[in-house]
Short mmCIF file of C-alpha atoms in Angstrom, two decimals:
data_model
loop_
_atom_site.label_atom_id
_atom_site.label_comp_id
_atom_site.label_asym_id
_atom_site.label_seq_id
_atom_site.Cartn_x
_atom_site.Cartn_y
_atom_site.Cartn_z
CA UNK H 198 -54.26 36.21 294.15
CA UNK H 199 -53.50 33.89 297.09
CA UNK H 200 -53.48 30.12 297.35
CA UNK H 201 -55.62 27.85 299.51
CA UNK H 202 -54.72 27.52 303.20
CA UNK H 203 -52.55 24.57 304.21
CA UNK H 204 -52.82 22.65 307.46
CA UNK H 205 -49.63 22.71 309.52
CA UNK H 206 -47.26 19.79 309.93
CA UNK H 207 -48.56 16.64 311.59
CA UNK H 208 -46.28 14.43 313.72
CA UNK H 209 -48.67 11.75 314.88
CA UNK H 210 -46.40 11.37 317.92
CA UNK H 211 -45.44 14.68 319.48
CA UNK H 212 -43.51 12.93 322.25
CA UNK H 213 -40.98 11.67 319.71
CA UNK H 214 -40.45 14.77 317.60
CA UNK H 215 -40.99 17.77 319.88
CA UNK H 216 -38.20 18.72 322.26
CA UNK H 217 -37.03 21.67 324.28
CA UNK H 218 -33.82 23.25 323.16
CA UNK H 219 -31.03 23.50 325.71
CA UNK H 220 -31.38 26.74 327.65
CA UNK H 221 -27.85 27.84 326.68
CA UNK H 222 -29.11 28.14 323.10
CA UNK H 223 -32.31 29.97 322.18
CA UNK H 224 -34.42 30.39 319.10
CA UNK H 225 -34.96 33.76 317.48
CA UNK H 226 -38.73 34.32 317.52
CA UNK H 227 -38.46 36.72 314.62
CA UNK H 228 -36.09 34.96 312.24
CA UNK H 229 -36.68 31.41 313.36
CA UNK H 230 -33.00 30.46 313.46
CA UNK H 231 -30.61 29.32 316.14
CA UNK H 232 -28.17 32.05 317.13
CA UNK H 233 -25.90 30.34 319.66
CA UNK H 234 -22.59 28.56 319.07
CA UNK H 235 -23.06 27.68 315.41
CA UNK H 236 -19.82 25.72 315.24
CA UNK H 237 -21.20 23.01 317.53
CA UNK H 238 -22.32 19.85 315.66
CA UNK H 239 -24.78 18.81 318.36
CA UNK H 240 -26.93 20.57 320.94
CA UNK H 241 -28.63 19.29 324.06
CA UNK H 242 -32.39 18.80 324.02
CA UNK H 243 -34.88 17.43 326.49
CA UNK H 244 -38.40 16.03 326.54
CA UNK H 245 -39.88 15.23 329.92
CA UNK H 246 -37.13 13.64 331.99
CA UNK H 247 -35.07 12.61 328.98
CA UNK H 248 -32.04 14.65 327.87
CA UNK H 249 -29.74 13.90 324.96
CA UNK H 250 -27.60 15.39 322.22
CA UNK H 251 -29.14 15.93 318.78
CA UNK H 252 -27.50 17.07 315.58
CA UNK H 253 -28.06 20.82 315.28
CA UNK H 254 -29.10 20.53 311.64
CA UNK H 255 -31.95 18.22 312.65
CA UNK H 256 -33.71 20.88 314.71
CA UNK H 257 -36.11 23.57 313.54
CA UNK H 258 -38.09 26.09 315.63
CA UNK H 259 -41.65 25.01 316.37
CA UNK H 260 -44.89 27.02 316.33
CA UNK H 261 -48.07 25.76 317.99
CA UNK H 262 -51.48 27.35 317.54
CA UNK H 263 -51.54 28.39 321.18
CA UNK H 264 -48.19 30.15 320.68
CA UNK H 265 -49.60 32.28 317.87
CA UNK H 266 -50.52 35.82 318.84
CA UNK H 267 -51.29 38.74 316.52
CA UNK H 268 -48.21 39.73 314.50
CA UNK H 269 -45.70 37.38 316.17
CA UNK H 270 -45.12 34.11 317.98
CA UNK H 271 -44.81 33.79 321.74
CA UNK H 272 -41.21 33.10 322.82
CA UNK H 273 -40.62 29.35 323.02
CA UNK H 274 -37.74 26.96 323.60
CA UNK H 275 -39.53 24.17 321.71
CA UNK H 276 -38.10 22.66 318.55
CA UNK H 277 -39.04 19.83 316.24
CA UNK H 278 -36.70 17.09 315.08
CA UNK H 279 -36.96 17.73 311.35
CA UNK H 280 -36.43 14.47 309.47
CA UNK H 281 -36.97 15.85 305.96
CA UNK H 282 -35.21 17.78 303.25
CA UNK H 283 -36.62 19.42 300.11
CA UNK H 284 -37.13 15.99 298.50
CA UNK H 285 -39.04 14.40 301.38
CA UNK H 286 -38.12 12.16 304.30
CA UNK H 287 -34.37 11.68 304.69
CA UNK H 288 -33.11 8.33 303.35
CA UNK H 289 -31.30 7.77 306.67
CA UNK H 290 -31.10 9.52 310.03
CA UNK H 291 -27.85 10.77 311.56
CA UNK H 292 -26.82 8.76 314.63
CA UNK H 293 -28.01 11.01 317.47
CA UNK H 294 -31.43 11.62 315.92
CA UNK H 295 -31.76 7.93 315.10
CA UNK H 296 -31.01 6.99 318.70
CA UNK H 297 -33.50 9.52 320.06
CA UNK H 298 -36.34 8.39 317.80
CA UNK H 299 -35.64 4.66 318.01
CA UNK H 300 -37.61 4.18 321.23
CA UNK H 301 -40.79 5.21 319.37
CA UNK H 302 -40.11 3.23 316.19
CA UNK H 303 -43.02 0.82 316.59
CA UNK H 304 -45.44 3.60 317.42
CA UNK H 305 -44.22 5.78 314.56
CA UNK H 306 -44.63 2.93 312.11
CA UNK H 307 -48.23 2.40 313.28
CA UNK H 308 -49.40 6.00 312.80
CA UNK H 309 -52.62 6.38 310.81
CA UNK H 310 -50.90 8.55 308.18
CA UNK H 311 -48.02 6.10 307.72
CA UNK H 312 -47.80 4.52 304.27
CA UNK H 313 -46.14 1.32 303.19
CA UNK H 314 -42.66 1.98 301.86
CA UNK H 315 -42.30 5.31 303.69
CA UNK H 316 -39.58 5.80 306.28
CA UNK H 317 -40.87 5.26 309.81
CA UNK H 318 -39.54 8.73 310.78
CA UNK H 319 -41.69 10.50 308.15
CA UNK H 320 -43.59 13.67 309.08
CA UNK H 321 -46.88 14.55 307.39
CA UNK H 322 -48.33 17.65 305.71
CA UNK H 323 -44.87 19.11 305.34
CA UNK H 324 -45.59 21.71 302.58
CA UNK H 325 -46.72 24.14 305.32
CA UNK H 326 -43.13 24.09 306.65
CA UNK H 327 -41.51 25.18 303.39
CA UNK H 328 -39.44 28.32 304.00
CA UNK H 329 -39.11 29.27 300.34
CA UNK H 330 -41.89 31.87 300.50
CA UNK H 331 -43.37 34.21 303.08
CA UNK H 332 -46.09 32.48 305.09
CA UNK H 333 -49.11 33.89 306.85
CA UNK H 334 -49.95 31.68 309.84
CA UNK H 335 -52.95 31.69 312.15
CA UNK H 336 -54.13 29.49 315.02
CA UNK H 337 -56.95 27.04 314.32
CA UNK H 338 -58.80 28.09 317.48
CA UNK H 339 -59.35 31.33 319.36
CA UNK H 340 -61.75 34.05 320.38
CA UNK H 341 -60.60 36.03 317.34
CA UNK H 342 -58.19 35.23 314.50
CA UNK H 343 -54.52 35.58 315.45
CA UNK H 344 -52.27 35.93 312.41
CA UNK H 345 -48.53 36.38 312.07
CA UNK H 346 -46.03 36.50 309.22
CA UNK H 347 -43.03 34.21 308.77
CA UNK H 348 -40.74 35.80 306.17
CA UNK H 349 -39.13 33.76 303.41
CA UNK H 350 -36.15 31.89 304.82
CA UNK H 351 -37.66 31.51 308.29
CA UNK H 352 -37.26 27.84 309.21
CA UNK H 353 -40.11 27.78 311.76
CA UNK H 354 -42.40 24.75 311.48
CA UNK H 355 -46.10 25.42 312.21
CA UNK H 356 -47.83 22.38 313.71
CA UNK H 357 -51.27 21.18 312.66
CA UNK H 358 -52.89 23.46 315.24
CA UNK H 359 -52.05 26.20 312.70
CA UNK H 360 -53.03 27.03 309.15
CA UNK H 361 -50.67 28.55 306.62
CA UNK H 362 -51.00 30.57 303.41
CA UNK H 363 -47.70 30.77 301.47
CA UNK H 364 -47.35 34.00 299.47
CA UNK H 365 -45.14 34.58 296.45
CA UNK H 366 -45.06 38.31 297.21
CA UNK H 367 -44.01 39.58 300.65
CA UNK H 368 -46.42 42.52 300.29
CA UNK H 369 -49.30 40.04 299.88
CA UNK H 370 -48.25 38.37 303.12
CA UNK H 371 -48.09 41.69 304.97
CA UNK H 372 -51.52 42.73 303.71
CA UNK H 373 -53.19 39.40 304.50
CA UNK H 374 -51.72 39.41 308.02
CA UNK H 375 -53.12 42.90 308.63
CA UNK H 376 -56.50 41.94 307.21
CA UNK H 377 -56.83 38.79 309.34
CA UNK H 378 -55.91 40.75 312.47
CA UNK H 379 -58.55 43.39 311.77
CA UNK H 380 -61.88 43.60 313.63
CA UNK H 381 -63.66 43.48 310.27
CA UNK H 382 -62.24 40.06 309.37
CA UNK H 383 -62.86 38.88 312.93
CA UNK H 384 -66.52 39.89 312.70
CA UNK H 385 -67.04 38.24 309.31
CA UNK H 386 -65.35 35.01 310.43
CA UNK H 387 -67.23 35.06 313.74
CA UNK H 388 -70.40 34.45 311.73
CA UNK H 389 -68.92 31.54 309.77
CA UNK H 390 -66.54 29.84 312.18
CA UNK H 391 -67.55 26.70 314.03
CA UNK H 392 -68.15 27.57 317.69
CA UNK H 393 -66.18 25.89 320.46
CA UNK H 394 -66.37 26.09 324.24
CA UNK H 395 -65.74 29.26 326.22
CA UNK H 396 -66.48 31.68 323.40
CA UNK H 397 -63.80 30.20 321.14
CA UNK H 398 -64.17 29.51 317.43
CA UNK H 399 -62.46 27.16 314.98
CA UNK H 400 -60.70 29.11 312.26
CA UNK H 401 -60.27 26.19 309.90
CA UNK H 402 -58.74 26.48 306.44
CA UNK H 403 -62.06 26.28 304.60
CA UNK H 404 -63.59 28.83 306.98
CA UNK H 405 -60.91 31.47 306.47
CA UNK H 406 -60.88 30.73 302.73
CA UNK H 407 -64.48 32.02 302.61
CA UNK H 408 -63.34 35.48 303.70
CA UNK H 409 -63.61 37.53 300.50
CA UNK H 410 -60.59 39.59 299.56
CA UNK H 411 -61.10 43.16 298.40
CA UNK H 412 -61.78 43.14 294.66
CA UNK H 413 -59.02 45.64 293.92
CA UNK H 414 -56.36 43.66 295.78
CA UNK H 415 -53.43 45.80 294.64
CA UNK H 416 -55.05 48.91 296.08
CA UNK H 417 -56.05 47.07 299.25
CA UNK H 418 -52.56 45.69 299.63
CA UNK H 419 -51.06 49.17 299.45
CA UNK H 420 -53.40 50.25 302.25
CA UNK H 421 -53.01 47.22 304.53
CA UNK H 422 -49.34 46.27 304.22
CA UNK H 423 -47.93 49.37 305.99
CA UNK H 424 -49.91 48.50 309.13
CA UNK H 425 -48.36 45.03 309.27
CA UNK H 426 -44.93 46.52 308.64
CA UNK H 427 -45.54 48.91 311.53
CA UNK H 428 -46.54 46.04 313.80
CA UNK H 429 -43.45 44.02 312.91
CA UNK H 430 -41.36 47.07 313.83
CA UNK H 431 -42.99 47.12 317.25
CA UNK H 432 -45.50 49.92 316.61
CA UNK H 433 -48.76 48.00 316.99
CA UNK H 434 -51.80 49.48 315.23
CA UNK H 435 -54.95 49.88 317.28
CA UNK H 436 -58.15 47.95 316.64
CA UNK H 437 -59.78 51.19 315.44
CA UNK H 438 -56.97 51.80 312.94
CA UNK H 439 -57.25 48.26 311.60
CA UNK H 440 -61.03 48.49 311.32
CA UNK H 441 -60.76 51.77 309.43
CA UNK H 442 -58.12 50.57 306.98
CA UNK H 443 -59.85 47.23 306.35
CA UNK H 444 -63.16 48.99 305.72
CA UNK H 445 -61.42 51.34 303.31
CA UNK H 446 -59.71 48.40 301.58
CA UNK H 447 -63.13 46.99 300.69
CA UNK H 448 -64.35 50.46 299.59
CA UNK H 449 -66.97 50.35 302.32
CA UNK H 450 -68.24 53.01 304.70
CA UNK H 451 -68.13 52.63 308.47
CA UNK H 452 -71.94 52.62 308.46
CA UNK H 453 -71.95 49.65 306.08
CA UNK H 454 -70.16 47.39 308.54
CA UNK H 455 -71.40 48.84 311.83
CA UNK H 456 -74.29 46.33 312.24
CA UNK H 457 -71.95 43.38 311.69
CA UNK H 458 -69.37 44.73 314.15
CA UNK H 459 -72.06 45.47 316.73
CA UNK H 460 -73.70 42.05 316.37
CA UNK H 461 -70.41 40.19 316.78
CA UNK H 462 -69.35 42.22 319.80
CA UNK H 463 -72.47 41.33 321.80
#
């Protein structure tokens, strides 16, 4: 009932597109929208030692894989200069954004994903940033999967250190988030995921796509979704609760999965 995972947005030059939002204005980590002086046309941003004004409408909240924790994103002042609309790359940049990006024009035009005839300010793999549907997002690397939910309308842009599953139904998104944060999914994916240094694993799109969903998804969704809703309200479920509900969602007994859990916890 769910689509294939999408890789997050690729810049090809983070120095050009990723900025820190002025400290007088902050991003909402839950809704992904700016909530300071909305009447201002421009806001101040910085990157390294450089500070400048950028058109407010050109900025969207940014999510890196390392900023992804179970259920929510870590607070961050980072934003991405978003040079696209629903049709693709903008035909022209507004003046402040154009001035900011101009210093990297040659480098942006030489990116490996750049195509002839495309604007030099183009971003890549942008479908993962679409806010039209709820999105389940997880980090591409970790000791266990770390999944969160971005509701429909949230303008947050996950970078390509994240993977994204857009969901037509918000209940699907809640249930998948709960499932991916469960010890049962962690144990299954621990077997499949490519190992990395320090006990980390790579939770790539194809890897997580191999996690089987419960056959009776509607029933499973009704079991799992309330736990994600609880977590989003600040009442975090325990690992034991998530293991129990995930096991039940698959119509399994605790004894059925105990060897897998024990092996992966060694």
